[in-house]
Short mmCIF file of C-alpha atoms in Angstrom, two decimals:
data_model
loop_
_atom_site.label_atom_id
_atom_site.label_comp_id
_atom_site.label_asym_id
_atom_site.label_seq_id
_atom_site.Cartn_x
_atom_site.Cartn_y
_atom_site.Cartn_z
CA UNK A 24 -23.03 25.90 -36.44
CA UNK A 25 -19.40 26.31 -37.94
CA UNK A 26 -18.28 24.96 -41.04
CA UNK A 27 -15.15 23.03 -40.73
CA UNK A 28 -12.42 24.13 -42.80
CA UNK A 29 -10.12 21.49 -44.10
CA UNK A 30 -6.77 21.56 -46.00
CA UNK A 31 -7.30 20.65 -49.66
CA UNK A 32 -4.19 18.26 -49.02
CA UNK A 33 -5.52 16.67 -45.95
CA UNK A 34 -5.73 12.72 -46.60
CA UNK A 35 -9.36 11.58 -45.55
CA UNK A 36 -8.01 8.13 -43.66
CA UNK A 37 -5.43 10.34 -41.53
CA UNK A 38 -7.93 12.43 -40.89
CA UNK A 39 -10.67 10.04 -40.09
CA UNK A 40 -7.84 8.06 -37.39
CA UNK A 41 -7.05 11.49 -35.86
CA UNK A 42 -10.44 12.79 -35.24
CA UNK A 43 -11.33 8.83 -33.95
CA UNK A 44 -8.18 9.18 -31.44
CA UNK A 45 -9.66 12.52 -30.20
CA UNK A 46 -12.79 11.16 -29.64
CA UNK A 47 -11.69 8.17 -27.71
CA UNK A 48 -9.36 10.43 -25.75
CA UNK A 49 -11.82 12.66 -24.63
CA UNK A 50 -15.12 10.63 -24.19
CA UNK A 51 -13.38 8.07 -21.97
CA UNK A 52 -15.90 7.18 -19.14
CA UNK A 53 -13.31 8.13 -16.64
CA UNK A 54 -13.49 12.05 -18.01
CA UNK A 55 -17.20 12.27 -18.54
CA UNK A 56 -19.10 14.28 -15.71
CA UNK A 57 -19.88 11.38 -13.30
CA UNK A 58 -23.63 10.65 -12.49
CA UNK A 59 -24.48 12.75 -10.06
CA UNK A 60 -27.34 10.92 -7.31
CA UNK A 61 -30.66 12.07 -8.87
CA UNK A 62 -33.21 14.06 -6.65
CA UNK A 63 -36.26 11.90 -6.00
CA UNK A 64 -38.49 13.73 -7.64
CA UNK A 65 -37.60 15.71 -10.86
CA UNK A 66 -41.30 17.45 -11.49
CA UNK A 67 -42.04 19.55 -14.44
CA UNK A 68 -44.36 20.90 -12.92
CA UNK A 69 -47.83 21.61 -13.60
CA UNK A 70 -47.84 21.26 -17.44
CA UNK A 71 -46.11 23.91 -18.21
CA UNK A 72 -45.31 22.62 -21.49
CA UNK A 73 -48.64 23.71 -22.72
CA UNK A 74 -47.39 27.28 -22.71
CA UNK A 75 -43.69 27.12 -22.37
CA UNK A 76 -43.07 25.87 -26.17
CA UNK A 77 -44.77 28.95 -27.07
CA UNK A 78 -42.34 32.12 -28.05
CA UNK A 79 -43.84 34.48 -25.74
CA UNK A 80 -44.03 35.83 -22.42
CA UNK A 81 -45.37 32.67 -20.04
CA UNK A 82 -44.84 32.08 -15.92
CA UNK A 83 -41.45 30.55 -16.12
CA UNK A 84 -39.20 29.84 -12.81
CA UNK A 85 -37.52 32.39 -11.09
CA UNK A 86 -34.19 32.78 -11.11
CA UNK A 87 -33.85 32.04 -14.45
CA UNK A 88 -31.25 29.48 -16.12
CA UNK A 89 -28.20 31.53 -15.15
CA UNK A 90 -26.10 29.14 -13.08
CA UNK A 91 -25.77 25.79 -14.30
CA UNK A 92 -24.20 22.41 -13.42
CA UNK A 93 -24.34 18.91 -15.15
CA UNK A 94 -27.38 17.32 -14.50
CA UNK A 95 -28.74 14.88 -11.72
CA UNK A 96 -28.47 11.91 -12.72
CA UNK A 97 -27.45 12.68 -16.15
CA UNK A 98 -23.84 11.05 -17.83
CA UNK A 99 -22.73 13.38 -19.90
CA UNK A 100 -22.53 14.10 -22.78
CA UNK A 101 -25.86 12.31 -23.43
CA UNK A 102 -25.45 12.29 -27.39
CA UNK A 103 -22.27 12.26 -29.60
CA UNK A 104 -21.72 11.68 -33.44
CA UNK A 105 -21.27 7.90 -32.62
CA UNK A 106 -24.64 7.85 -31.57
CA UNK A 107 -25.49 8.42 -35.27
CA UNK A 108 -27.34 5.78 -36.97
CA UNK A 109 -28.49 6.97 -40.55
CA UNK A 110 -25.82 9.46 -41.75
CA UNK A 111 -22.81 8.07 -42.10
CA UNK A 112 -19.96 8.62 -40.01
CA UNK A 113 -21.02 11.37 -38.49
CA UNK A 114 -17.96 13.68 -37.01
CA UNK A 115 -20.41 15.89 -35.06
CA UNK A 116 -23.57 16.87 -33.37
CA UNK A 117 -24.61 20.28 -31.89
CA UNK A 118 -27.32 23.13 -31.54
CA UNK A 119 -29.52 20.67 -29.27
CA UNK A 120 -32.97 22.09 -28.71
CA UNK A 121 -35.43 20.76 -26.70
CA UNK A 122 -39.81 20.57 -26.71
CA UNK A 123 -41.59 18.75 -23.97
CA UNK A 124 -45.40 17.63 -25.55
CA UNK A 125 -48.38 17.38 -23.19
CA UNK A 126 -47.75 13.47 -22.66
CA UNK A 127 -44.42 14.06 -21.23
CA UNK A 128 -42.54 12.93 -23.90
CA UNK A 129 -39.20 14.75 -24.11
CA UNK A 130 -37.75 15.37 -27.50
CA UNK A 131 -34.18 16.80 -28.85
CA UNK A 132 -33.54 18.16 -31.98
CA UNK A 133 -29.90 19.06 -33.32
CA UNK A 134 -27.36 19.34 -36.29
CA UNK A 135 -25.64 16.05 -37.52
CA UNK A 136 -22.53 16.86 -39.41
CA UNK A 137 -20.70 14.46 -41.94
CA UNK A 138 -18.18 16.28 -43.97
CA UNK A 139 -18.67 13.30 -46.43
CA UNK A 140 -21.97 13.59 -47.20
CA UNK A 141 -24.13 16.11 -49.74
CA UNK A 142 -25.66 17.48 -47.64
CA UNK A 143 -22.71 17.90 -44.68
CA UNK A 144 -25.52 18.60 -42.05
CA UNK A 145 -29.17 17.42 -41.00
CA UNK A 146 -31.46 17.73 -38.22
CA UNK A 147 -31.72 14.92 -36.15
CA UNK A 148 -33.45 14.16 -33.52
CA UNK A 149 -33.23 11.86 -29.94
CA UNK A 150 -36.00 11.43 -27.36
CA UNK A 151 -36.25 10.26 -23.55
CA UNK A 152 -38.66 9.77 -20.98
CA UNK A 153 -37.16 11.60 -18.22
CA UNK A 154 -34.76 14.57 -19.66
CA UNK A 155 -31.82 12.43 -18.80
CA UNK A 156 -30.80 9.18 -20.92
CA UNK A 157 -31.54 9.84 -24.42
CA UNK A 158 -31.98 7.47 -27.22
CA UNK A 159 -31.21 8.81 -30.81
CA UNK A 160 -34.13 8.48 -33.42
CA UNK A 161 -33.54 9.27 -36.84
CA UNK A 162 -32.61 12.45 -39.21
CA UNK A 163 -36.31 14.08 -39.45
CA UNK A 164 -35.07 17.21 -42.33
CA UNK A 165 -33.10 17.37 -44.56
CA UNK A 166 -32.56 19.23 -47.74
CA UNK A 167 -30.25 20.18 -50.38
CA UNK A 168 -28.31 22.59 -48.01
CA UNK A 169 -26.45 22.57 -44.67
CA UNK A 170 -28.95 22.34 -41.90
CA UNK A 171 -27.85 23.28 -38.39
CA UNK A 172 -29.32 25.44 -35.32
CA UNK A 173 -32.92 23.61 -35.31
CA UNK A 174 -35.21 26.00 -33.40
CA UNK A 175 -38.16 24.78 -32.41
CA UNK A 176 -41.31 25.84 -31.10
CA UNK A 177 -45.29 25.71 -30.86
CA UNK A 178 -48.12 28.29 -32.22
CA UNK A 179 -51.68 27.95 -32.49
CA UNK A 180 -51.32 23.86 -32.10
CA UNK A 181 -48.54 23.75 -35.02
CA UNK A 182 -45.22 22.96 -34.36
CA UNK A 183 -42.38 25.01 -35.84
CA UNK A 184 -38.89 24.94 -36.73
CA UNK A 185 -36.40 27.76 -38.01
CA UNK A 186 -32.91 25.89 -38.69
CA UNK A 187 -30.00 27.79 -40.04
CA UNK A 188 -29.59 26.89 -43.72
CA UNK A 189 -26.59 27.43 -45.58
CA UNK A 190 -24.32 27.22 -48.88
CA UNK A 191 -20.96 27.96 -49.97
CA UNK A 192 -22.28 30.68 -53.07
CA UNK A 193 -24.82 32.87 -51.85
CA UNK A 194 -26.47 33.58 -48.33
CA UNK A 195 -29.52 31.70 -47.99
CA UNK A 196 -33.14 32.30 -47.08
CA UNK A 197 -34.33 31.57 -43.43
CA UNK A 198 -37.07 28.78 -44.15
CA UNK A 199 -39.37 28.11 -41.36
CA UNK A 200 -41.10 24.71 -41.30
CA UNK A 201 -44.23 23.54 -39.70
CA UNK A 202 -45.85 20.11 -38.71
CA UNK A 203 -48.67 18.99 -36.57
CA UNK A 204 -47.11 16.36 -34.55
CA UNK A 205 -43.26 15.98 -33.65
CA UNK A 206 -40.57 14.44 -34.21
CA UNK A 207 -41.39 15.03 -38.52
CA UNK A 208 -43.81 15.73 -41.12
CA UNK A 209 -42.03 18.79 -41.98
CA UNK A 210 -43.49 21.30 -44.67
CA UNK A 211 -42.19 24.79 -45.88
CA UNK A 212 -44.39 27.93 -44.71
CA UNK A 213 -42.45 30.21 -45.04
CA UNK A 214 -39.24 32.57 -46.43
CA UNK A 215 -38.86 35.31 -43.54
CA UNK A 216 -36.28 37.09 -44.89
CA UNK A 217 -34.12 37.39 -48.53
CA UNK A 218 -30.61 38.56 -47.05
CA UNK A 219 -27.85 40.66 -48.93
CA UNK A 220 -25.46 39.15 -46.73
CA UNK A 221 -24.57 35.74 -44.89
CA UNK A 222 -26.94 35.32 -41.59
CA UNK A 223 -26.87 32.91 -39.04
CA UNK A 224 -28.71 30.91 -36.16
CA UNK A 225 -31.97 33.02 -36.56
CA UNK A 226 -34.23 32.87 -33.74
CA UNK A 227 -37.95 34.32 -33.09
CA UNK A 228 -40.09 35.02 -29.92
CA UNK A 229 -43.65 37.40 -29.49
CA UNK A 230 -43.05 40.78 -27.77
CA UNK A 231 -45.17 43.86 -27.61
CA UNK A 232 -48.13 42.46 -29.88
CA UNK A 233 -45.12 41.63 -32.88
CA UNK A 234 -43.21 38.57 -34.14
CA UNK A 235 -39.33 39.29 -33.87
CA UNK A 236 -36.31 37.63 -35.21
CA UNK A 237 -32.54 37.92 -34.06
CA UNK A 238 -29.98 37.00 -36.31
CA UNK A 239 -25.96 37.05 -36.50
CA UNK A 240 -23.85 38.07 -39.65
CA UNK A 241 -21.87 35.09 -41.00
CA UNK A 242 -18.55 36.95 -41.00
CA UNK A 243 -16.14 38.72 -39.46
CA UNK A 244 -17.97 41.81 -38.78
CA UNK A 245 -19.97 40.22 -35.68
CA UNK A 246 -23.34 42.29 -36.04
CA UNK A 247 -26.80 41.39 -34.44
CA UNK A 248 -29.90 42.51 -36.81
CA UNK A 249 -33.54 42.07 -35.87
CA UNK A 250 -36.24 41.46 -38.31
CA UNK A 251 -40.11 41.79 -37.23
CA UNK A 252 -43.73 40.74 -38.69
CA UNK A 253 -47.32 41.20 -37.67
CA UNK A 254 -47.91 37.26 -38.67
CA UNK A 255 -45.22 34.83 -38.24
CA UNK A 256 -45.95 32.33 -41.91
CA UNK A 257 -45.50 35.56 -43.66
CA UNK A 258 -42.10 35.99 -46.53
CA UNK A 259 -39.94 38.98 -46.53
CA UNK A 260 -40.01 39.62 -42.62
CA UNK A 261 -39.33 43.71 -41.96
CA UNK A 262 -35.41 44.80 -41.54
CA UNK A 263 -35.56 46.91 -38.11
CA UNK A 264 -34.42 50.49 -38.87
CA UNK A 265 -31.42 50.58 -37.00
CA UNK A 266 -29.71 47.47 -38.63
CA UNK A 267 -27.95 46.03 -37.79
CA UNK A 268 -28.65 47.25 -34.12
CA UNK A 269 -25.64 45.84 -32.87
CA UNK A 270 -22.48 46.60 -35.14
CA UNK A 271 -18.92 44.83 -34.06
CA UNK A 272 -19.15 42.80 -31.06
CA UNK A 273 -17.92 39.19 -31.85
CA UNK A 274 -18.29 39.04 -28.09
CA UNK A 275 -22.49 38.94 -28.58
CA UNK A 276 -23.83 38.89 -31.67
CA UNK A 277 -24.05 35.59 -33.01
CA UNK A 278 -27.64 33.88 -31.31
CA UNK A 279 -26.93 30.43 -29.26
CA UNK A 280 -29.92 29.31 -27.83
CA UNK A 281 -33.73 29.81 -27.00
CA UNK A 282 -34.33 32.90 -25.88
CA UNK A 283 -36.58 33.40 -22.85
CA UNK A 284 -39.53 36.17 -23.45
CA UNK A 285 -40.55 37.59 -19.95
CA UNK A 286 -42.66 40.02 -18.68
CA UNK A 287 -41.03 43.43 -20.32
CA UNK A 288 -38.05 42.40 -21.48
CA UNK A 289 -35.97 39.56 -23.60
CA UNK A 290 -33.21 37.12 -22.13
CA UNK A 291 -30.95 36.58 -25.22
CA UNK A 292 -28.06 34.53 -25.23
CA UNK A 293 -25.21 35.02 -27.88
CA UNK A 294 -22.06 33.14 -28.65
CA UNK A 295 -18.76 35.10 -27.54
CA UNK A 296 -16.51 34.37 -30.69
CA UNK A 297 -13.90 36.63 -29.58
CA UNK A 298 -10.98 34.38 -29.29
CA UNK A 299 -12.50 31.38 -31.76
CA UNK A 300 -16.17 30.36 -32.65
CA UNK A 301 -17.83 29.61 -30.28
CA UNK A 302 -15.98 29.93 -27.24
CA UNK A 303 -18.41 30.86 -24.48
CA UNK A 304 -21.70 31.74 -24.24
CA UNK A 305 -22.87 35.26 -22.75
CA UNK A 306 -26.60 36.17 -21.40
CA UNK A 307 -28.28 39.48 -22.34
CA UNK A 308 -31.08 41.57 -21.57
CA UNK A 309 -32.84 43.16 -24.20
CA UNK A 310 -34.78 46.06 -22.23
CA UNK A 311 -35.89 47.61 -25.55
CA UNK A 312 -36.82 46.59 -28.92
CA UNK A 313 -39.11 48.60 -31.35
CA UNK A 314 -38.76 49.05 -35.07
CA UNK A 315 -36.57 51.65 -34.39
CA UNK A 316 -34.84 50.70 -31.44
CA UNK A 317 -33.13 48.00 -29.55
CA UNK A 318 -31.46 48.31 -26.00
CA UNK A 319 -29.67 45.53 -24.30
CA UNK A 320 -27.22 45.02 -21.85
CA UNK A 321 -24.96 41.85 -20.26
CA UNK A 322 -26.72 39.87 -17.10
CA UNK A 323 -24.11 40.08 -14.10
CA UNK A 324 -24.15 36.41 -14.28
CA UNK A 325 -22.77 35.91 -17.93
CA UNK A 326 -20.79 34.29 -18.85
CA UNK A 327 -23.42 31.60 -18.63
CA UNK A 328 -21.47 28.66 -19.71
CA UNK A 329 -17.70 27.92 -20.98
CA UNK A 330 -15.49 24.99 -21.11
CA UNK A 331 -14.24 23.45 -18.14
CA UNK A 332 -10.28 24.48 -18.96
CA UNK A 333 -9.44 20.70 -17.57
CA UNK A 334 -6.95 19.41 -20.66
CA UNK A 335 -9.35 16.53 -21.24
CA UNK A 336 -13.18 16.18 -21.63
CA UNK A 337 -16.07 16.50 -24.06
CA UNK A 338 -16.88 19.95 -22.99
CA UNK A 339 -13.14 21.01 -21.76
CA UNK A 340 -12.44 23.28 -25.00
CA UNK A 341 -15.71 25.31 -25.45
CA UNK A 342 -19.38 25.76 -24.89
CA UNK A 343 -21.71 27.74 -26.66
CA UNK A 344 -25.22 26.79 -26.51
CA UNK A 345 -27.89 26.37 -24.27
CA UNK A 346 -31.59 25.84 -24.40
CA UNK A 347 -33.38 25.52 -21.51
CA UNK A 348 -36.67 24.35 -19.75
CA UNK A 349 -38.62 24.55 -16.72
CA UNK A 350 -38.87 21.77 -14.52
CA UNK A 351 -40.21 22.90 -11.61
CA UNK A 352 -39.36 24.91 -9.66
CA UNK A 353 -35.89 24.81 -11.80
CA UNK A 354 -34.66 24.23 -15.25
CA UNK A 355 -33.07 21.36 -17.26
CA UNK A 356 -31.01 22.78 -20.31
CA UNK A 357 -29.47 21.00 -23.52
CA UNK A 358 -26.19 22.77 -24.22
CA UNK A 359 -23.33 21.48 -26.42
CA UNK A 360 -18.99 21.23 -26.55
CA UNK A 361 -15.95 20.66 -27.88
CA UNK A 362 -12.68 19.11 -26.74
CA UNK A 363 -9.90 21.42 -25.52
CA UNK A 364 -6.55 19.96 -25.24
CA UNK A 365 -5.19 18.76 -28.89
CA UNK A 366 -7.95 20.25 -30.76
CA UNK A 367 -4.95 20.86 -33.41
CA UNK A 368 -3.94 17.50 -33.69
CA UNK A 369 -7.45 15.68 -33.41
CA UNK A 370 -9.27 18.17 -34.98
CA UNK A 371 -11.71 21.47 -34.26
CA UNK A 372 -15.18 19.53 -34.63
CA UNK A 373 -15.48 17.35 -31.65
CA UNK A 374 -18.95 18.92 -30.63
CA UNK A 375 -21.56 16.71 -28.39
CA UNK A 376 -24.48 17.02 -26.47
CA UNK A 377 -24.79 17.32 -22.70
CA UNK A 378 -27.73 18.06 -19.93
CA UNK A 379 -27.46 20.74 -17.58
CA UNK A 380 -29.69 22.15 -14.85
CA UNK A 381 -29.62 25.26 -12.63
CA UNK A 382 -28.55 25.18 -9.33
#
């Protein structure tokens, strides 16, 4: 997730009533995305979440999570900062990622940012019995550093997470955490990689027999670089030879959301920065990826999701994450955004949490 930048003259109670009058502009009831009627059934089908969690190729519905509306049933957004309970006054919450367990318990992790606090961001975390009306937990990690980007997964009957961690001096270590029952119980495994420069919103999957991770450079050179390993608790993860295999392309290079491992091939989706951070989000095939190489190219269907462009709304501004899940014959997808008109005067970091499913 972004840092907010603030002016070192800004006054914290001007701020604080301007970023409070954007909110209340833009989550007014009458600008949400109205309920739609909810199908009677909703199925997940047959317990797919036994594989599905897992980063690796599993049956997953076809066609995949490429056209998207707000959800059935589902008032958006489902989660915002003032759902916050335990960390202040929170101004935001994004990166929402979402694990199903075998009871059908639905659970959402995401960043919770409070530019007053030390740390400025946790993970949080919300859960629901259907997908669609959420109720917010508690923070479940937090460290000394930023955490944001909380991805989440399942090997071998642990649970996993790889947030993005971050500080101000140097870039920081990718730590991936492991526990044996969700929502916490978090514990350190494992350093994957020791960058020379600032990385961002790492994510890993299992293709071709090998652990991979895709990362984005922190800066204004917009690169993609892979990293791979044989075992996935192991430190100092292997650079790919062609790093970074993407070089300049603020369009896609920057990760934002789960990517989906198929038969062959990679569906990787990637902020488009372009214009400002996080602005839309694209969808990409990766048809090859070796040590030595990497081949992808845009789905005819990206972008996948952007802001509205209405002047007023919780996702009007920008979009650009998504992570998505089968339910039947279908998916339901968390995805995230930001307020467009008077993002000046209110403030950038309006970011909230919404539930989307494919057509």
């Amino acid at each position: 997730m972004t840092r907010p930048r603030f002016r070192p003259g800004d006054s914290k109670s001007i701020r604080d009533a301007a970023w409070l009058a954007g909110e209340r502009l833009h989550r007014s009831k009458l600008l949400t995305n109205g309920a739609h009627a909810a199908s009677e059934t909703s199925p997940v089908g047959e317990s797919p979440w036994d594989a599905y969690g897992e980063p690796r190729a599993t049956p997953t519905p076809s066609p995949g999570p490429f056209s998207l509306v707000p959800g059935r049933g589902v008032v958006n957004p489902v989660v915002t900062a003032a759902d916050v309970t335990d960390f202040g006054d929170a101004d935001f919450v994004a990166d929402p990622f979402l694990f199903v367990t075998p009871d059908g318990r639905w659970h959402l992790f995401f960043e919770v940012f409070n530019r007053d606090r030390t740390p400025t961001a946790a993970i949080a975390h919300a859960e629901s019995d259907d997908g669609r009306r959420w109720s917010y937990d508690r923070v479940v990690l937090e460290t000394d550093d930023h955490l944001a980007f909380p991805y989440v997964f399942r090997w071998d009957d642990h649970y996993y997470m790889l947030p993005e961690r971050w500080n101000r001096e140097t870039p920081a270590s990718p730590i991936l955490y492991r526990t044996d029952s969700l929502p916490g119980g978090w514990s350190p495994v494992a350093e994957l990689v020791a960058p020379d420069r600032f990385l961002c919103d790492f994510v890993v999957f299992r293709h071709e027999d090998r652990w991979w991770a895709l990362a984005g450079s922190d800066d204004d050179r917009a690169d993609l670089l892979a990293f791979y390993s044989d075992e996935l608790e192991a430190d100092d993860w292997t650079p790919h030879a062609g790093n970074p295999v993407v070089e300049g392309r603020p369009t896609a290079a920057r990760p934002g959301g789960r990517p989906l491992v198929r038969d062959g091939d990679v569906v990787a989706f990637f902020q488009d920065c372009a214009a400002c951070y996080g602005h839309r989000l694209r969808g990409y095939v990766v048809d090859e990826l070796t040590p030595s190489t990497y081949r992808d190219r845009e789905l005819h269907s990206s972008p996948i999701l952007e802001g509205t462009e209405k002047r007023l709304g919780w996702n009007s501004g920008r979009m650009h994450h998504l992570d998505p899940w089968p339910v039947g014959d279908g998916w339901r997808c968390a995805v995230d955004g930001n307020i467009g008109f008077g993002g000046r005067l209110f403030g950038p970091d309006h970011w909230a949490i919404g539930i989307y499913e494919s057509l």
